[in-house]
CSV table of C-alpha atoms in Angstrom, one decimal:
chain,number,residue,atom,x,y,z
A,1,MET,CA,0.0,0.0,0.0
A,2,LYS,CA,1.4,3.4,-1.0
A,3,SER,CA,1.7,5.9,1.8
A,4,ILE,CA,0.5,9.5,1.5
A,5,HIS,CA,3.3,12.1,1.1
A,6,SER,CA,3.9,14.3,4.1
A,7,THR,CA,2.9,17.4,2.2
A,8,TYR,CA,-0.5,15.9,1.5
A,9,LYS,CA,-0.8,15.0,5.2
A,10,GLY,CA,-0.1,18.6,5.9
A,11,LEU,CA,-2.9,19.7,3.5
A,12,ILE,CA,-5.3,17.3,5.1
A,13,SER,CA,-4.4,18.4,8.6
A,14,GLY,CA,-4.5,22.1,7.6
A,15,PHE,CA,-8.0,21.8,6.1
A,16,PHE,CA,-9.1,19.8,9.1
A,17,LEU,CA,-7.8,22.5,11.6
A,18,ILE,CA,-9.4,25.2,9.5
A,19,THR,CA,-12.8,23.4,9.4
A,20,LEU,CA,-12.6,22.8,13.2
A,21,SER,CA,-11.7,26.5,13.8
A,22,VAL,CA,-14.7,27.6,11.7
A,23,VAL,CA,-17.0,25.2,13.5
A,24,LEU,CA,-15.8,26.3,16.9
A,25,PHE,CA,-16.2,30.0,16.1
A,26,TYR,CA,-19.4,30.0,14.0
A,27,VAL,CA,-21.3,27.0,15.3
A,28,PHE,CA,-20.3,26.9,19.0
A,29,HIS,CA,-19.6,30.7,19.2
A,30,LEU,CA,-16.3,30.2,21.0
A,31,SER,CA,-13.9,33.0,21.2
A,32,GLU,CA,-11.1,33.1,18.6
A,33,LYS,CA,-8.7,33.6,21.6
A,34,GLY,CA,-10.3,31.3,24.1
A,35,ASN,CA,-9.4,27.8,25.3
A,36,SER,CA,-10.5,26.3,22.0
A,37,GLN,CA,-7.1,27.4,20.6
A,38,TYR,CA,-5.4,24.9,22.9
A,39,LEU,CA,-7.4,22.2,21.1
A,40,ILE,CA,-6.3,23.5,17.7
A,41,LEU,CA,-2.7,23.6,18.8
A,42,PHE,CA,-2.9,20.1,20.4
A,43,LEU,CA,-4.3,18.7,17.2
A,44,PHE,CA,-1.7,20.6,15.2
A,45,GLY,CA,1.0,18.8,17.2
A,46,LEU,CA,-0.7,15.4,16.6
A,47,SER,CA,-0.9,16.2,12.9
A,48,ILE,CA,2.9,16.5,12.8
A,49,CYS,CA,3.3,13.2,14.6
A,50,TRP,CA,1.3,11.5,11.8
A,51,PRO,CA,4.0,11.7,9.1
A,52,LEU,CA,6.7,10.9,11.7
A,53,LEU,CA,4.9,7.7,12.8
A,54,ALA,CA,4.2,6.8,9.1
A,55,LEU,CA,8.0,7.0,8.4
A,56,LYS,CA,8.7,4.9,11.5
A,57,LYS,CA,6.3,2.3,10.1
A,58,ASN,CA,8.0,2.3,6.8
A,59,THR,CA,10.8,-0.3,7.2
A,60,GLN,CA,12.5,0.8,4.0
A,61,ALA,CA,13.2,4.3,5.1
A,62,ASP,CA,16.5,5.4,6.7
A,63,HIS,CA,15.4,6.2,10.3
A,64,THR,CA,17.7,9.2,11.1
A,65,PHE,CA,16.9,12.4,13.0
A,66,ASN,CA,17.2,14.4,9.7
A,67,ASN,CA,14.7,12.2,7.9
A,68,TYR,CA,12.2,12.4,10.7
A,69,PHE,CA,12.5,16.1,11.1
A,70,SER,CA,12.3,16.6,7.3
A,71,GLU,CA,9.0,14.6,7.2
A,72,GLY,CA,7.6,16.7,10.1
A,73,PHE,CA,8.8,19.9,8.4
A,74,LYS,CA,7.2,19.0,5.1
A,75,SER,CA,3.9,18.6,7.0
A,76,PHE,CA,4.0,21.5,9.4
A,77,ILE,CA,5.1,24.1,6.8
A,78,VAL,CA,2.0,23.4,4.8
A,79,VAL,CA,-0.3,23.5,7.8
A,80,THR,CA,1.3,26.8,8.8
A,81,LEU,CA,0.8,28.3,5.4
A,82,LEU,CA,-2.9,27.3,5.4
A,83,MET,CA,-3.5,28.6,8.9
A,84,VAL,CA,-1.9,32.0,8.0
A,85,ILE,CA,-4.1,32.2,4.9
A,86,TYR,CA,-7.1,31.3,7.1
A,87,THR,CA,-6.1,33.9,9.7
A,88,PHE,CA,-6.1,36.6,7.0
A,89,PHE,CA,-9.5,35.7,5.7
A,90,PHE,CA,-10.9,35.2,9.2
A,91,TYR,CA,-10.0,38.7,10.4
A,92,HIS,CA,-10.8,40.3,7.1
A,93,TYR,CA,-14.4,38.9,7.2
A,94,ASN,CA,-14.8,39.5,10.9
A,95,PRO,CA,-14.1,43.2,11.4
A,96,GLN,CA,-16.1,43.2,14.7
A,97,ILE,CA,-13.1,41.5,16.3
A,98,LEU,CA,-10.8,44.4,15.5
A,99,GLU,CA,-13.4,46.9,16.6
A,100,LYS,CA,-13.7,45.0,19.9
A,101,VAL,CA,-10.0,45.1,20.4
A,102,ILE,CA,-9.9,48.8,19.7
A,103,LEU,CA,-12.8,49.5,22.0
A,104,GLU,CA,-11.1,47.5,24.8
A,105,ASN,CA,-7.8,49.3,24.2
A,106,ASN,CA,-9.5,52.7,24.3
A,107,GLN,CA,-11.3,51.8,27.5
A,108,MET,CA,-8.0,50.8,29.1
A,109,ILE,CA,-6.3,54.0,28.0
A,110,LEU,CA,-9.2,56.1,29.3
A,111,GLU,CA,-9.0,54.4,32.7
A,112,GLN,CA,-5.3,55.4,32.9
A,113,GLY,CA,-6.4,59.0,32.4
A,114,ASN,CA,-3.2,60.3,31.0
A,115,ARG,CA,-4.1,60.6,27.3
A,116,THR,CA,-6.2,63.2,25.4
A,117,VAL,CA,-9.1,62.2,23.1
A,118,GLY,CA,-6.9,63.0,20.1
A,119,GLU,CA,-4.1,60.7,21.3
A,120,ILE,CA,-6.6,57.9,21.9
A,121,GLU,CA,-8.0,58.4,18.3
A,122,GLU,CA,-4.5,58.4,16.9
A,123,ASN,CA,-3.7,55.2,18.9
A,124,SER,CA,-6.9,53.6,17.4
A,125,LYS,CA,-5.8,54.4,13.9
A,126,LYS,CA,-2.3,53.0,14.5
A,127,LEU,CA,-3.8,49.8,16.0
A,128,ARG,CA,-6.1,49.5,13.0
A,129,SER,CA,-3.2,49.7,10.6
A,130,ILE,CA,-1.0,47.2,12.4
A,131,PHE,CA,-3.7,44.7,13.5
A,132,MET,CA,-3.6,42.4,10.4
A,133,PRO,CA,0.2,42.2,10.0
A,134,MET,CA,0.4,41.6,13.8
A,135,MET,CA,-2.1,38.7,13.7
A,136,LEU,CA,-0.5,37.2,10.7
A,137,SER,CA,3.0,37.4,12.2
A,138,PHE,CA,1.8,35.9,15.5
A,139,THR,CA,0.1,33.0,13.7
A,140,THR,CA,3.1,32.4,11.6
A,141,ILE,CA,5.6,32.4,14.5
A,142,LYS,CA,3.3,30.3,16.7
A,143,PHE,CA,2.8,27.5,14.2
A,144,LEU,CA,6.4,27.5,12.9
A,145,ALA,CA,7.8,27.4,16.5
A,146,LEU,CA,5.4,24.7,17.6
A,147,GLY,CA,5.9,22.7,14.4
A,148,ALA,CA,9.7,22.8,14.8
A,149,VAL,CA,9.6,21.8,18.4
A,150,VAL,CA,7.2,18.9,17.8
A,151,SER,CA,9.1,17.7,14.8
A,152,ALA,CA,12.4,17.8,16.6
A,153,ALA,CA,11.0,16.1,19.7
A,154,GLY,CA,9.3,13.5,17.6
A,155,ALA,CA,12.5,12.9,15.6
A,156,PHE,CA,14.5,12.6,18.8
A,157,VAL,CA,12.2,10.1,20.4
A,158,LEU,CA,11.8,8.0,17.3
A,159,THR,CA,15.5,7.8,16.7
A,160,LYS,CA,16.3,6.7,20.2
A,161,GLU,CA,17.3,3.1,20.7
A,162,LEU,CA,15.1,1.6,23.3
A,163,PRO,CA,16.9,-0.8,25.7
A,164,ASN,CA,16.2,-4.4,25.1
A,165,PHE,CA,15.3,-5.9,28.5
A,166,ASN,CA,14.7,-9.4,27.1
A,167,LYS,CA,18.5,-10.0,26.7
A,168,ARG,CA,20.1,-12.0,29.5
């Protein structure tokens, strides 16, 4: 039986995570920044383990750290790309999230009491201009870092020789 390439596993995983994110936000009305994100990140980590375990199962492959990490990389880079694209469209089509952030930020500044109305308005404009690049950067870094850590950890664990306790 022919195995699915790691890139396709990344595509499958990415579309699954996007679908789950959409369902959690639009069907269950969970916050985009709530605890549901831990579920997304946990499933992302599991999705990186999928190609690593598939490589381990493949007896013909050379089981080195580099090969395992490469399989994980091929998968998590695709998932990261899809999640960044999803993030762009998500925030683009949900401007109420940005407005809520600006409102909360303005309220916090008003409570401090050391800014004028003009400064608060200028701050709102600046926040509006940097919001999308900031969210895309955060998403990219978050998924790349987690993907690299899970791939490296998985590669390390799968290349370790387990002691054989059956030998006497």
